[in-house]
Tab-separated table of C-alpha atoms in Angstrom:
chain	number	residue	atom	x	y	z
F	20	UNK	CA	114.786	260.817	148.863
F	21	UNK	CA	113.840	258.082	146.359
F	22	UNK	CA	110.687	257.295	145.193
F	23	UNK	CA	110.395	253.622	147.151
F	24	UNK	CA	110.483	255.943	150.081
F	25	UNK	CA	107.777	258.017	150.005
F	26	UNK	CA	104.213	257.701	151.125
F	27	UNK	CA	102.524	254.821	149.221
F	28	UNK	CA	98.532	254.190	148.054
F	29	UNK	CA	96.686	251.067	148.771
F	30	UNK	CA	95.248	250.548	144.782
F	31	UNK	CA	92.923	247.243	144.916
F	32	UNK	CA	93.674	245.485	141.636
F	33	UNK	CA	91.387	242.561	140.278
F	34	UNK	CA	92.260	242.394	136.299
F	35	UNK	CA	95.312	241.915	134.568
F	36	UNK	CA	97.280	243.842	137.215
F	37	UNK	CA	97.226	241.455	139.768
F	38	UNK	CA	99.998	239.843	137.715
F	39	UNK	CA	102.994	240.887	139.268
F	40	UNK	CA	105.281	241.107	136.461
F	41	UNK	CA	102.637	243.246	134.128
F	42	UNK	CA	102.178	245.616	137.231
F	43	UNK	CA	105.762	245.538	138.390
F	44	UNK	CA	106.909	247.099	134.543
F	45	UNK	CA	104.694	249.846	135.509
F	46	UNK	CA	105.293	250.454	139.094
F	47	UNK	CA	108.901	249.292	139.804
F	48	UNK	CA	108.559	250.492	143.483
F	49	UNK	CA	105.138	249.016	144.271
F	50	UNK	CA	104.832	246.585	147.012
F	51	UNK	CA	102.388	243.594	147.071
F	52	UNK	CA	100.014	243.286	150.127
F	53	UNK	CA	98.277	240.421	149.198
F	54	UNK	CA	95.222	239.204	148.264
F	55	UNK	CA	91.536	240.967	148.932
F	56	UNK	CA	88.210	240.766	148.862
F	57	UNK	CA	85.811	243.473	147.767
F	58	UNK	CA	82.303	242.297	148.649
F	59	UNK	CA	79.227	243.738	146.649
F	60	UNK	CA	80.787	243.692	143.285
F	61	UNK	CA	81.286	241.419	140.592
F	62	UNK	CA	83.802	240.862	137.970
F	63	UNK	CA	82.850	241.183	134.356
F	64	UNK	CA	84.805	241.854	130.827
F	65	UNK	CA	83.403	244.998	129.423
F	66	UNK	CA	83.044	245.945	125.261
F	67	UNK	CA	86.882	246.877	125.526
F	68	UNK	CA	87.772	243.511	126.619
F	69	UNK	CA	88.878	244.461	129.690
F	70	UNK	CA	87.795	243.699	133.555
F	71	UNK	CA	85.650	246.004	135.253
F	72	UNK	CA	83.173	245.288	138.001
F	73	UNK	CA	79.657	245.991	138.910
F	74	UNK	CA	77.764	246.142	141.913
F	75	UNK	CA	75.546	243.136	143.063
F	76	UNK	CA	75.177	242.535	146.109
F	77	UNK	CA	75.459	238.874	146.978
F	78	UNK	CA	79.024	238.885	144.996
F	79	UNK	CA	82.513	240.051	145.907
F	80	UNK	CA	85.770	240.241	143.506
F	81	UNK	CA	88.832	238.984	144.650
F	82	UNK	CA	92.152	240.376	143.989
F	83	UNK	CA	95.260	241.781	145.166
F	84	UNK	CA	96.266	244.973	147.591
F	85	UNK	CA	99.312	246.847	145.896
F	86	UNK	CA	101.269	249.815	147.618
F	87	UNK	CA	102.241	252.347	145.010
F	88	UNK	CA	104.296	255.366	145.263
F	89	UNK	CA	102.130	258.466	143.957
F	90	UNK	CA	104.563	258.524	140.422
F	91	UNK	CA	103.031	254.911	140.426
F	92	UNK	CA	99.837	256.089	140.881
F	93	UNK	CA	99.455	259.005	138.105
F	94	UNK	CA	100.945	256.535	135.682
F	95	UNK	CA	98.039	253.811	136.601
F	96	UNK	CA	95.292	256.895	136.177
F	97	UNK	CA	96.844	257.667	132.932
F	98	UNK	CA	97.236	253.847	131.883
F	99	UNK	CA	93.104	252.914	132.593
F	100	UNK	CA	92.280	256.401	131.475
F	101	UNK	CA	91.635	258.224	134.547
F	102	UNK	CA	92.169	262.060	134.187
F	103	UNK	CA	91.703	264.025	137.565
F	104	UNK	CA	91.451	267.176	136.213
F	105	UNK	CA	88.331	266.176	134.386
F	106	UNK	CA	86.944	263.083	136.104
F	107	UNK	CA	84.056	263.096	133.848
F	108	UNK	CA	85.807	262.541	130.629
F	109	UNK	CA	87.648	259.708	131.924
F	110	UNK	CA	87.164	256.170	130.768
F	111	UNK	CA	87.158	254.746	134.539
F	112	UNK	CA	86.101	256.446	138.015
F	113	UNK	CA	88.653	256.417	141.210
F	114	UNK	CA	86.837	255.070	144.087
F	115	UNK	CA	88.100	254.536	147.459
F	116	UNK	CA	86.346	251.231	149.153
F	117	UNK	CA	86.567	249.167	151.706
F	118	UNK	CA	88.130	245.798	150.945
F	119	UNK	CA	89.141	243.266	153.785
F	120	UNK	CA	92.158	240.632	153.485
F	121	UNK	CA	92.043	236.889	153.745
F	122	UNK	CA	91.840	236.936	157.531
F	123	UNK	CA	88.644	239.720	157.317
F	124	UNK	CA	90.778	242.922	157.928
F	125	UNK	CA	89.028	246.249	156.632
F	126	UNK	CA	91.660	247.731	154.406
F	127	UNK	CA	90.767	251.019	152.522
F	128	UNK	CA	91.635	251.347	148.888
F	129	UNK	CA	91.578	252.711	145.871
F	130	UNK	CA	89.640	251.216	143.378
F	131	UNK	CA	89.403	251.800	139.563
F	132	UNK	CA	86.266	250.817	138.196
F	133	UNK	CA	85.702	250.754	134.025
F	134	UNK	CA	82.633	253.162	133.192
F	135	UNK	CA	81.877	250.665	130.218
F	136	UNK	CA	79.954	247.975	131.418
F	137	UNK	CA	78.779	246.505	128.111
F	138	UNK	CA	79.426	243.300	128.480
F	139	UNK	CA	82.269	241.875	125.767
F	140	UNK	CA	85.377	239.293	124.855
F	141	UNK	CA	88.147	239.201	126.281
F	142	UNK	CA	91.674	238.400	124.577
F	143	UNK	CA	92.455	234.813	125.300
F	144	UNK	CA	96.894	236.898	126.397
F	145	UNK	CA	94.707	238.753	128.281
F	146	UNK	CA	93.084	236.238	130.370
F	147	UNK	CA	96.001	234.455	130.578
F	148	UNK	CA	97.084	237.912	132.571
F	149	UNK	CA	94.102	238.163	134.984
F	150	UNK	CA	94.298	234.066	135.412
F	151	UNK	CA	98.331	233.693	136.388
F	152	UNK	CA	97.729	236.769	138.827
F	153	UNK	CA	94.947	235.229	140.497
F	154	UNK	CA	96.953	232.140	140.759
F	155	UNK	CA	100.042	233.866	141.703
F	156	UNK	CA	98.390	235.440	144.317
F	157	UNK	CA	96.569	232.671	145.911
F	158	UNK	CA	92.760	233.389	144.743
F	159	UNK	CA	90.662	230.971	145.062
F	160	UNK	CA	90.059	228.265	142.426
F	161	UNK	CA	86.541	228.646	142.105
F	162	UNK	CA	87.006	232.321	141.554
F	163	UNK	CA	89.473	232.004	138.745
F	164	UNK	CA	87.345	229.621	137.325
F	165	UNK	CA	84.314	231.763	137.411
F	166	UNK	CA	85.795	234.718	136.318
F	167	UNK	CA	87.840	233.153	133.764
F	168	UNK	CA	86.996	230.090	132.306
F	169	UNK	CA	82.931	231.752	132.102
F	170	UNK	CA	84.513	234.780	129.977
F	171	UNK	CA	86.692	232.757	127.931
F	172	UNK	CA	83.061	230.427	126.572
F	173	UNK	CA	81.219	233.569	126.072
F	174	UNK	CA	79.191	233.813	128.982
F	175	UNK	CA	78.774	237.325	129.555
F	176	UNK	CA	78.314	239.101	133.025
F	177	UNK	CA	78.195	235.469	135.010
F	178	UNK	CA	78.243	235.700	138.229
């Protein structure tokens, strides 16, 4: 059996790996579900200049559902520094939320969430990452330009 054909995870991704072709060179088998929302969190660039999120309430973070085989998955964990044998010395916890599609449909997935939450700079290739996969994806406008266009000037954990 090849590895397309097994049993997939629903991963939520809102940073640089909505971008199909940076998450695709990763995951060759993973499947794009489309775009999400993930209400009570925000989106933020931590001290490592990459995205993270943080609860508040009256927010949500958009971004896309991938299917990934569970090869897929282990190499994600070991790419944002997730180590399940010792989830405490990882640099990012493994949560499992509920996000809903477009069209309000609860889907369940796996989040990764950055434990630094230090606000910081991003990389303007970076950006340009997180900002084609929100377009590519069909997130909103408003959100891109709030999430990226507020990092890119230096305003730090804007909502």
């Amino acid at each position: 059996m090849g590895r397309a054909n097994v049993e997939k995870s629903i991963i939520f991704m809102y940073g640089e790996y909505m971008n199909s072709n940076h998450l695709k060179f990763r995951c060759p088998d993973a499947l794009c579900s489309g775009m999400a929302i993930l209400d009570g969190f925000r989106f933020m660039i931590n001290s490592r200049g990459v995205a993270t999120i943080v609860p508040d309430g009256g927010s949500q973070v958009q971004g896309v559902l991938w299917r990934v085989t569970p090869f897929d998955e282990g190499d994600i964990d070991k790419t944002l520094g997730y180590n399940a044998e010792e989830p405490e010395k990882s640099r990012c916890d493994k949560l499992v939320l509920m996000t809903h599609t477009g069209v309000g449909m609860p889907v369940e997935a796996i989040v990764y969430v950055e434990k630094d939450t230090t606000p910081g700079e991003p990389a303007q290739s970076y950006m340009q990452k997180v900002i084609s996969g929100a377009a590519e994806h069909a997130v909103e406008k408003k959100y891109i330009d709030e999430c990226g266009a507020a990092n890119f000037i230096g305003i730090k954990g804007n909502k």
